[in-house]
Tab-separated table of C-alpha atoms in Angstrom:
chain	number	residue	atom	x	y	z
G	14	MET	CA	149.960	116.912	124.556
G	15	ILE	CA	152.710	115.423	122.634
G	16	PRO	CA	151.425	112.604	120.550
G	17	ASP	CA	153.007	109.248	121.109
G	18	SER	CA	156.064	108.957	118.943
G	19	PRO	CA	156.636	105.723	117.070
G	20	PRO	CA	159.010	103.330	118.742
G	21	ALA	CA	162.625	103.680	117.736
G	22	ALA	CA	163.716	101.402	114.919
G	23	VAL	CA	165.534	98.359	116.137
G	24	HIS	CA	167.971	96.468	114.021
G	25	PRO	CA	166.552	93.022	113.655
G	26	ALA	CA	168.762	90.270	114.856
G	27	PRO	CA	169.842	88.230	111.835
G	28	ARG	CA	168.177	84.924	111.428
G	29	PRO	CA	170.375	82.041	110.384
G	30	THR	CA	171.168	83.028	106.844
G	31	THR	CA	172.808	81.345	103.940
G	32	SER	CA	174.013	83.597	101.144
G	33	LEU	CA	175.630	83.244	97.774
G	34	MET	CA	178.730	85.395	97.467
G	35	LEU	CA	180.837	86.739	94.619
G	36	GLY	CA	184.085	88.459	95.345
G	37	ALA	CA	187.742	89.125	94.887
G	38	GLY	CA	190.586	89.204	97.311
G	39	ASN	CA	193.848	87.861	98.554
G	40	PRO	CA	194.417	84.954	98.920
G	41	GLU	CA	191.170	83.699	97.420
G	42	TRP	CA	191.222	85.948	94.317
G	43	ALA	CA	188.173	85.895	92.061
G	44	HIS	CA	185.779	83.572	93.806
G	45	LEU	CA	182.272	82.293	94.233
G	46	GLY	CA	181.049	80.921	97.489
G	47	VAL	CA	178.468	80.413	100.130
G	48	ASP	CA	178.260	82.292	103.400
G	49	TYR	CA	176.453	81.232	106.533
G	50	ARG	CA	175.676	83.296	109.598
G	51	SER	CA	173.790	82.775	112.799
G	52	ARG	CA	173.839	85.715	115.216
G	53	HIS	CA	177.473	86.343	116.212
G	54	LEU	CA	178.997	83.457	114.343
G	55	GLY	CA	179.431	82.979	110.653
G	56	GLY	CA	181.638	81.453	108.041
G	57	GLY	CA	182.189	80.982	104.379
G	58	LEU	CA	183.394	78.550	101.817
G	59	SER	CA	184.467	79.738	98.389
G	60	LEU	CA	186.080	78.449	95.248
G	61	GLY	CA	188.274	80.819	93.298
G	62	THR	CA	190.895	81.179	90.647
G	63	ILE	CA	194.006	83.187	90.043
G	64	GLY	CA	194.049	82.117	86.423
G	65	LEU	CA	196.631	79.357	86.731
G	66	ALA	CA	195.628	77.963	90.075
G	67	THR	CA	192.436	77.051	91.831
G	68	ASP	CA	191.865	77.938	95.439
G	69	LEU	CA	189.420	76.803	98.037
G	70	THR	CA	188.980	79.066	101.025
G	71	ALA	CA	187.227	78.399	104.301
G	72	GLU	CA	186.856	81.002	106.998
G	73	VAL	CA	185.064	81.507	110.278
G	74	ARG	CA	183.871	84.920	111.432
G	75	TRP	CA	182.822	86.388	114.712
G	76	PHE	CA	180.470	89.361	114.425
G	77	LEU	CA	180.647	92.036	117.069
G	78	TRP	CA	176.960	92.974	116.861
G	79	ASP	CA	174.003	90.689	116.734
G	80	ARG	CA	172.451	92.458	113.780
G	81	GLY	CA	172.766	92.414	110.017
G	82	SER	CA	175.495	95.002	109.595
G	83	SER	CA	178.433	94.509	111.882
G	84	PRO	CA	182.198	94.521	112.161
G	85	TYR	CA	183.752	91.109	112.361
G	86	ALA	CA	187.013	89.283	112.921
G	87	GLU	CA	187.914	86.298	110.814
G	88	LEU	CA	190.255	83.361	110.659
G	89	GLY	CA	190.648	81.289	107.543
G	90	THR	CA	192.662	79.011	105.395
G	91	THR	CA	193.156	78.712	101.661
G	92	VAL	CA	194.210	75.657	99.712
G	93	LEU	CA	195.852	76.343	96.359
G	94	ARG	CA	196.426	73.948	93.520
G	95	SER	CA	198.006	74.689	90.152
G	96	TRP	CA	196.058	73.955	87.032
G	97	PRO	CA	197.481	71.041	85.080
G	98	GLN	CA	198.985	72.614	81.985
G	99	THR	CA	201.113	69.713	80.887
G	100	ASP	CA	201.501	66.101	81.826
G	101	GLN	CA	204.528	67.187	83.844
G	102	THR	CA	202.695	69.639	86.055
G	103	PRO	CA	202.879	68.457	89.641
G	104	GLY	CA	199.618	68.130	91.492
G	105	ASP	CA	200.952	69.802	94.607
G	106	TRP	CA	198.708	71.408	97.186
G	107	TYR	CA	199.659	74.545	99.087
G	108	PHE	CA	198.127	75.905	102.256
G	109	LEU	CA	197.841	79.449	103.524
G	110	GLY	CA	196.369	80.797	106.736
G	111	PHE	CA	195.056	84.283	107.342
G	112	VAL	CA	193.487	86.485	109.990
G	113	GLY	CA	191.724	89.764	109.514
G	114	ILE	CA	188.959	92.114	110.383
G	115	GLY	CA	186.128	93.392	108.281
G	116	TYR	CA	182.737	94.918	108.092
G	117	ARG	CA	179.498	93.541	106.734
G	118	TRP	CA	176.734	95.711	105.402
G	119	GLN	CA	173.349	94.109	104.992
G	120	ILE	CA	170.493	95.871	103.272
G	121	GLY	CA	167.564	93.567	102.823
G	122	ARG	CA	168.900	90.479	101.132
G	123	VAL	CA	171.991	92.154	99.765
G	124	LEU	CA	175.259	91.692	101.646
G	125	THR	CA	178.622	93.333	101.232
G	126	ASN	CA	181.758	92.187	103.034
G	127	LEU	CA	184.900	94.248	103.135
G	128	GLY	CA	187.912	92.772	104.873
G	129	LEU	CA	191.582	93.301	105.415
G	130	GLY	CA	194.236	91.725	107.529
G	131	LEU	CA	197.768	90.507	107.917
G	132	TYR	CA	199.814	88.959	105.143
G	133	PRO	CA	198.602	85.397	104.569
G	134	LEU	CA	201.000	82.899	106.006
G	135	PRO	CA	202.192	79.823	104.117
G	136	LEU	CA	201.428	76.745	106.185
G	137	PRO	CA	203.236	73.406	106.307
G	138	PRO	CA	204.386	71.511	104.412
G	139	LEU	CA	206.824	74.281	103.623
G	140	GLY	CA	209.588	74.105	101.062
G	141	ILE	CA	210.130	75.711	97.708
G	142	PRO	CA	207.058	77.890	97.420
G	143	SER	CA	204.781	77.994	94.424
G	144	ILE	CA	204.667	81.391	92.744
G	145	PHE	CA	201.017	81.587	93.730
G	146	VAL	CA	201.864	81.128	97.383
G	147	SER	CA	204.696	83.657	97.131
G	148	ASN	CA	202.376	86.150	95.515
G	149	ALA	CA	199.586	85.643	98.011
G	150	SER	CA	201.902	85.956	100.986
G	151	SER	CA	203.522	89.113	99.632
G	152	LEU	CA	200.261	91.059	99.798
G	153	PRO	CA	198.052	91.770	102.811
G	154	ARG	CA	194.783	90.013	103.338
G	155	LEU	CA	192.173	91.863	101.255
G	156	MET	CA	188.647	90.894	100.385
G	157	ILE	CA	185.522	92.398	98.906
G	158	GLN	CA	182.378	90.386	98.433
G	159	VAL	CA	178.816	91.025	97.443
G	160	GLY	CA	176.166	88.489	98.142
G	161	TYR	CA	172.509	87.628	98.131
G	162	ALA	CA	170.777	86.032	101.066
G	163	LEU	CA	168.692	83.031	100.139
B	30	MET	CA	167.595	87.628	71.231
B	31	ARG	CA	169.165	85.861	74.168
B	32	SER	CA	171.323	83.676	71.914
B	33	SER	CA	172.505	86.785	70.034
B	34	SER	CA	173.437	88.403	73.313
B	35	ILE	CA	175.417	85.355	74.312
B	36	ALA	CA	177.127	85.303	70.918
B	37	LEU	CA	177.986	88.985	71.250
B	38	ALA	CA	179.330	88.479	74.757
B	39	ALA	CA	181.383	85.523	73.552
B	40	ALA	CA	182.765	87.539	70.648
B	41	LEU	CA	183.722	90.393	72.955
B	42	GLY	CA	185.311	87.928	75.311
B	43	LEU	CA	187.345	86.342	72.555
B	44	ALA	CA	188.379	89.734	71.261
B	45	SER	CA	189.637	90.754	74.664
B	46	CYS	CA	191.501	87.468	75.058
B	47	SER	CA	193.230	87.724	71.685
B	48	PRO	CA	195.185	90.946	71.770
B	49	SER	CA	196.598	92.251	68.532
B	50	TYR	CA	200.263	93.157	68.624
B	51	PRO	CA	201.552	96.151	66.694
B	52	PHE	CA	204.540	94.928	64.718
B	53	VAL	CA	207.670	96.913	64.114
B	54	ALA	CA	209.283	95.695	60.892
B	55	ALA	CA	212.746	95.484	62.448
B	56	ASP	CA	211.472	93.334	65.298
B	57	LEU	CA	211.831	89.614	65.559
B	58	ASP	CA	208.078	89.521	66.122
B	59	SER	CA	207.394	90.466	62.499
B	60	GLY	CA	208.860	87.234	61.153
B	61	GLN	CA	211.052	89.166	58.721
B	62	HIS	CA	214.313	88.602	60.596
B	63	PRO	CA	214.479	84.950	61.596
B	64	ASP	CA	217.403	83.650	63.583
B	65	THR	CA	219.191	80.436	62.696
B	66	PRO	CA	220.782	77.912	65.019
B	67	ASN	CA	224.463	77.131	64.731
B	68	LEU	CA	224.468	73.377	65.210
B	69	ILE	CA	227.461	71.067	65.184
B	70	SER	CA	225.282	68.165	64.080
B	71	ARG	CA	224.426	70.111	60.958
B	72	ASN	CA	227.772	71.822	60.361
B	73	ILE	CA	229.984	68.758	60.907
B	74	PRO	CA	228.229	65.704	59.506
B	75	ASN	CA	231.401	63.579	59.701
B	76	PRO	CA	233.367	64.521	62.816
B	77	SER	CA	236.979	63.461	63.149
B	78	PRO	CA	238.157	61.297	66.073
B	79	GLY	CA	239.726	64.405	67.583
B	80	GLN	CA	236.456	66.298	67.388
B	81	LEU	CA	234.597	63.413	68.988
B	82	THR	CA	236.816	63.516	72.061
B	83	ALA	CA	237.235	67.292	72.364
B	84	PRO	CA	234.910	69.241	74.673
B	85	VAL	CA	231.575	70.268	73.216
B	86	VAL	CA	229.155	72.712	74.776
B	87	ILE	CA	225.547	72.883	73.622
B	88	THR	CA	224.057	76.243	74.497
B	89	ALA	CA	220.410	77.150	74.989
B	90	HIS	CA	219.169	80.702	75.383
B	91	GLY	CA	216.371	82.183	77.414
B	92	PHE	CA	212.694	83.010	77.056
B	93	GLY	CA	211.918	85.194	74.045
B	94	ALA	CA	215.591	85.403	73.082
B	95	THR	CA	217.697	83.976	70.265
B	96	THR	CA	221.162	82.502	69.865
B	97	TYR	CA	222.433	86.061	70.164
B	98	GLU	CA	222.127	85.713	73.924
B	99	THR	CA	224.752	82.954	74.002
B	100	GLN	CA	226.865	84.325	71.158
B	101	ALA	CA	229.441	86.066	73.346
B	102	VAL	CA	230.228	83.021	75.470
B	103	ALA	CA	230.133	80.823	72.362
B	104	GLN	CA	232.781	82.973	70.717
B	105	PHE	CA	234.899	82.913	73.842
B	106	LEU	CA	234.724	79.137	74.190
B	107	SER	CA	235.346	78.581	70.488
B	108	SER	CA	238.443	80.724	70.653
B	109	ASN	CA	239.658	78.395	73.395
B	110	SER	CA	239.273	75.176	71.423
B	111	VAL	CA	235.861	74.257	72.804
B	112	GLN	CA	233.332	73.261	70.176
B	113	VAL	CA	230.035	75.069	70.616
B	114	SER	CA	226.638	74.173	69.245
B	115	GLN	CA	224.079	76.945	69.608
B	116	VAL	CA	220.511	75.733	69.749
B	117	LEU	CA	217.584	77.943	68.844
B	118	LEU	CA	214.679	77.094	71.124
B	119	GLY	CA	211.445	75.963	69.500
B	120	GLY	CA	209.074	78.816	68.723
B	121	HIS	CA	211.913	81.269	69.137
B	122	GLY	CA	213.752	83.393	66.602
B	123	THR	CA	210.993	83.002	64.025
B	124	SER	CA	207.899	85.125	64.514
B	125	LEU	CA	205.514	86.075	67.251
B	126	ALA	CA	202.868	83.996	65.495
B	127	ASP	CA	205.096	80.936	65.837
B	128	PHE	CA	206.034	81.792	69.410
B	129	SER	CA	202.355	82.215	70.290
B	130	THR	CA	201.626	78.572	69.537
B	131	SER	CA	204.540	77.163	71.537
B	132	ASN	CA	205.007	75.864	75.041
B	133	TRP	CA	208.052	74.915	77.094
B	134	GLN	CA	208.121	71.405	75.727
B	135	LYS	CA	208.285	72.776	72.205
B	136	TRP	CA	211.021	75.210	73.299
B	137	GLN	CA	212.985	72.280	74.643
B	138	ALA	CA	212.609	69.956	71.655
B	139	PRO	CA	215.555	71.328	69.588
B	140	MET	CA	217.802	71.075	72.670
B	141	LEU	CA	217.014	67.405	73.050
B	142	ALA	CA	217.355	66.809	69.334
B	143	GLU	CA	220.839	68.324	69.195
B	144	TYR	CA	221.970	66.534	72.335
B	145	GLN	CA	220.758	63.199	71.039
B	146	ALA	CA	222.231	63.872	67.598
B	147	LEU	CA	225.695	64.600	69.009
B	148	ALA	CA	225.537	61.694	71.434
B	149	GLY	CA	224.480	59.513	68.547
B	150	GLN	CA	227.399	60.730	66.434
B	151	GLY	CA	229.727	59.601	69.167
B	152	TYR	CA	230.743	62.839	70.876
B	153	GLN	CA	232.125	61.764	74.235
B	154	ASN	CA	232.727	65.038	76.022
B	155	LEU	CA	229.337	66.726	75.996
B	156	SER	CA	228.425	69.612	78.257
B	157	VAL	CA	225.383	71.848	78.208
B	158	LEU	CA	225.001	75.515	79.029
B	159	GLY	CA	221.722	77.329	79.448
B	160	THR	CA	220.947	80.938	80.112
B	161	SER	CA	217.828	81.799	82.076
B	162	THR	CA	215.017	79.558	80.763
B	163	GLY	CA	217.597	77.549	78.818
B	164	GLY	CA	219.278	76.529	82.066
B	165	THR	CA	216.002	75.466	83.622
B	166	LEU	CA	215.121	73.476	80.519
B	167	TRP	CA	218.428	71.564	80.606
B	168	LEU	CA	217.870	70.534	84.206
B	169	GLU	CA	214.279	69.586	83.453
B	170	ALA	CA	215.528	67.310	80.666
B	171	LEU	CA	218.141	65.765	82.935
B	172	SER	CA	215.596	65.149	85.673
B	173	ARG	CA	213.424	63.219	83.228
B	174	GLY	CA	216.361	61.139	82.029
B	175	LEU	CA	216.276	62.650	78.558
B	176	LEU	CA	220.004	63.433	78.397
B	177	LYS	CA	221.715	60.102	77.808
B	178	PRO	CA	224.529	59.606	78.353
B	179	ALA	CA	224.454	62.289	81.021
B	180	PRO	CA	226.405	65.433	80.182
B	181	LYS	CA	229.782	65.895	81.754
B	182	ARG	CA	229.023	69.448	82.842
B	183	ILE	CA	225.865	71.497	83.200
B	184	ILE	CA	226.178	75.271	83.403
B	185	MET	CA	223.119	77.274	84.369
B	186	VAL	CA	223.527	81.023	84.065
B	187	SER	CA	220.760	82.992	85.812
B	188	PRO	CA	218.366	80.042	85.602
B	189	ILE	CA	214.743	80.974	86.053
B	190	LEU	CA	212.850	79.468	88.953
B	191	GLU	CA	211.700	82.444	90.976
B	192	PHE	CA	210.615	85.488	89.035
B	193	GLY	CA	211.974	88.878	89.924
B	194	ASP	CA	208.710	90.322	88.689
B	195	ARG	CA	206.053	88.268	90.409
B	196	ARG	CA	203.303	89.836	88.330
B	197	VAL	CA	203.955	87.036	85.857
B	198	GLY	CA	201.895	84.842	88.170
B	199	TYR	CA	198.951	87.156	87.583
B	200	ALA	CA	199.369	87.138	83.785
B	201	PRO	CA	196.037	85.412	83.136
B	202	LEU	CA	194.137	87.868	85.316
B	203	LEU	CA	195.967	90.830	83.843
B	204	SER	CA	195.354	89.625	80.295
B	205	TRP	CA	191.636	89.401	81.007
B	206	VAL	CA	191.626	93.131	81.561
B	207	GLY	CA	193.531	93.708	78.340
B	208	MET	CA	197.067	94.134	79.630
B	209	LYS	CA	199.985	92.976	77.476
B	210	LYS	CA	203.595	92.436	78.353
B	211	GLU	CA	205.724	94.524	76.064
B	212	ASN	CA	209.479	94.523	76.467
B	213	THR	CA	211.443	97.693	76.033
B	214	LEU	CA	214.029	96.808	73.431
B	215	THR	CA	216.854	99.255	72.942
B	216	GLY	CA	220.509	99.112	72.020
B	217	THR	CA	221.308	95.848	70.250
B	218	SER	CA	218.189	94.058	71.495
B	219	PRO	CA	215.772	94.716	68.594
B	220	GLY	CA	215.772	91.781	66.245
B	221	HIS	CA	217.199	89.449	68.888
B	222	TRP	CA	214.346	89.326	71.405
B	223	TYR	CA	210.606	89.271	70.976
B	224	ARG	CA	209.035	92.570	71.847
B	225	PHE	CA	205.848	90.973	73.150
B	226	ASP	CA	205.447	88.094	75.569
B	227	PRO	CA	202.071	86.458	74.884
B	228	VAL	CA	200.211	85.429	78.002
B	229	ASP	CA	199.998	81.761	77.042
B	230	GLN	CA	203.769	81.584	76.778
B	231	LEU	CA	204.201	83.370	80.104
B	232	ASN	CA	201.823	80.799	81.545
B	233	SER	CA	203.926	78.029	80.050
B	234	LEU	CA	207.031	79.542	81.594
B	235	VAL	CA	205.285	79.603	84.966
B	236	ASP	CA	204.324	75.977	84.382
B	237	LEU	CA	207.951	75.072	83.717
B	238	THR	CA	209.071	76.685	86.957
B	239	GLU	CA	206.287	75.003	88.910
B	240	VAL	CA	207.219	71.662	87.365
B	241	MET	CA	210.826	72.177	88.405
B	242	LYS	CA	209.880	73.246	91.910
B	243	GLY	CA	207.981	70.004	92.250
B	244	ARG	CA	211.032	68.014	91.125
B	245	LEU	CA	213.422	69.979	93.330
B	246	ARG	CA	211.218	69.351	96.361
B	247	GLN	CA	211.626	65.664	95.640
B	248	VAL	CA	215.371	66.268	95.057
B	249	ILE	CA	216.981	65.751	91.668
B	250	THR	CA	219.894	63.338	91.738
B	251	ILE	CA	222.785	64.455	89.572
B	252	PRO	CA	224.398	61.443	87.889
B	253	THR	CA	227.864	60.402	88.997
B	254	GLY	CA	230.429	62.120	86.824
B	255	THR	CA	228.199	65.070	86.087
B	256	LYS	CA	228.936	68.408	87.691
B	257	VAL	CA	226.636	71.417	87.826
B	258	LEU	CA	227.648	75.069	87.968
B	259	ILE	CA	225.057	77.741	88.717
B	260	VAL	CA	226.034	81.341	88.043
B	261	GLN	CA	223.744	83.940	89.549
B	262	GLY	CA	223.782	87.664	90.285
B	263	ASP	CA	222.380	88.388	93.725
B	264	GLN	CA	220.368	91.400	92.529
B	265	ASP	CA	219.079	89.897	89.290
B	266	GLY	CA	215.700	91.489	88.630
B	267	THR	CA	214.541	88.835	86.168
B	268	ALA	CA	215.571	85.555	87.782
B	269	ASP	CA	215.445	86.123	91.505
B	270	ALA	CA	218.541	84.870	93.311
B	271	SER	CA	216.414	82.812	95.689
B	272	GLY	CA	215.781	80.484	92.767
B	273	ALA	CA	219.495	79.722	92.431
B	274	ASN	CA	219.603	78.683	96.076
B	275	GLU	CA	216.528	76.526	95.591
B	276	PHE	CA	218.156	74.861	92.600
B	277	LYS	CA	221.247	74.077	94.631
B	278	GLN	CA	219.318	72.780	97.623
B	279	GLY	CA	217.087	70.641	95.422
B	280	MET	CA	219.927	68.773	93.743
B	281	PHE	CA	221.918	65.913	95.186
B	282	GLY	CA	225.378	65.619	93.704
B	283	SER	CA	228.201	67.869	92.631
B	284	VAL	CA	226.660	71.333	92.457
B	285	THR	CA	228.503	74.648	92.728
B	286	LEU	CA	226.719	77.956	93.127
B	287	ASP	CA	228.594	81.081	92.088
B	288	LEU	CA	226.460	83.787	93.669
B	289	PHE	CA	228.050	87.176	93.231
B	290	HIS	CA	227.052	90.799	93.580
B	291	SER	CA	225.411	91.944	90.360
B	292	SER	CA	222.064	93.159	89.110
B	293	LEU	CA	222.610	91.738	85.639
B	294	HIS	CA	220.484	88.958	84.243
B	295	VAL	CA	222.705	86.611	82.216
B	296	PRO	CA	225.932	88.523	82.867
B	297	ILE	CA	227.775	86.826	79.991
B	298	ARG	CA	225.945	88.523	77.146
B	299	PHE	CA	227.342	91.094	74.770
B	300	ASP	CA	227.567	94.604	76.004
B	301	GLY	CA	225.004	97.031	74.580
B	302	ILE	CA	221.869	94.949	75.088
B	303	ASP	CA	219.042	97.220	76.135
B	304	SER	CA	221.555	100.054	75.853
B	305	HIS	CA	223.323	98.794	78.923
B	306	VAL	CA	227.002	99.571	79.098
B	307	TYR	CA	228.958	97.262	81.352
B	308	THR	CA	230.546	98.894	84.340
B	309	THR	CA	234.170	98.071	85.036
B	310	GLN	CA	233.030	95.584	87.676
B	311	GLU	CA	230.477	93.973	85.360
B	312	ALA	CA	233.052	93.620	82.600
B	313	ALA	CA	235.425	92.027	85.090
B	314	ASP	CA	232.640	89.709	86.238
B	315	ARG	CA	231.953	88.650	82.677
B	316	THR	CA	235.622	87.880	82.056
B	317	ARG	CA	235.809	85.924	85.287
B	318	ILE	CA	232.657	83.947	84.519
B	319	ASP	CA	233.859	83.151	80.989
B	320	GLN	CA	237.081	81.786	82.455
B	321	GLU	CA	235.154	79.900	85.114
B	322	ILE	CA	232.968	78.254	82.473
B	323	LEU	CA	235.981	77.397	80.337
B	324	ALA	CA	237.789	75.818	83.271
B	325	PHE	CA	234.613	73.971	84.255
B	326	VAL	CA	234.000	72.357	80.865
B	327	THR	CA	237.644	71.483	80.271
B	328	SER	CA	238.325	70.092	83.737
């Protein structure tokens, strides 16, 4: 008689989860944010800095697998604004769009996102680009984040 | 215990944000070899009627440089009966300590002071010439209405707007990990340029270019009677040539862009800077540009 073997481990489907994230990347650079996920769909909102500009990034993600660790595809946009250094500094806003793919590892409450994608694209209104926009759009989409699920 | 840890972390943070620069005695950075401006307002306190009506060019050099950068063109113009006043930008030509406390508005202050002094003395044929950052600073002053009456001619040689080395935009991040920008000074450069570019001053330079981009997007109107000449090498590795096009497109008025094939930044300097020896073509370019500037300010 072969004793009954334990049932195979099943990856639990992720409950709706909100996480705090810390990361670095292009175009959102060093950033802090929140991440939300419910089954296949997720998204994030983060605030970052390049040192002389602030950026706010929003992205939506579609996860291939309905479990904690999964590949994903993402679509996002970043808004950049230069820090006011002098009273002459213009308060212009710049917009970038990006698409990419990535992978999320989830172990317990700890999350790690690793993403890459195409070169971020400057969005209208176009014109003479800020150096921060030029820099961001001259590198591919890259992102690494670690987070903690609340 | 916790407060001591915070204090220690803060001290380490400050230490990493305040890099120490190793001085070489012969360098401008040391403060032992200050440059001096060559100003008409100071040299000629009582100009003659002929001097008041003859062409005058006020020159302004670039970031981290001294009047040496404009010396060659100043000599050429002077030898052709054009009076030249060479401004030393604020924070420049003194010491790295002085430079480290400056920003672009301080760099610009002596330019405005000399322009206003000469205008106040009654000089009627004023033109301005700026190399690299100096060119950008002249246009910034014009766009704010600080050059009154407006200059007859504005010459911008390799004006900075787009950086050839875009890492300057990451200067704050790079400085946080302890990186410094050290220039390689060889040939006749030592003593005429700062060896180190502090991050705060690089940030201020970025701010100046961002300020100008904002104005150029809105379009800068060149006053009637004023003409602008932009001279730019198409392969300039310091001031990217795209910036020259953006300058031209962002100005409304009489603007001429002389975009030619060259990798030189400020192709009107003396030979021998950074050990560079002009090629036959570069020497011919320099002669042509000198003549072009002369014709422009005397036309």
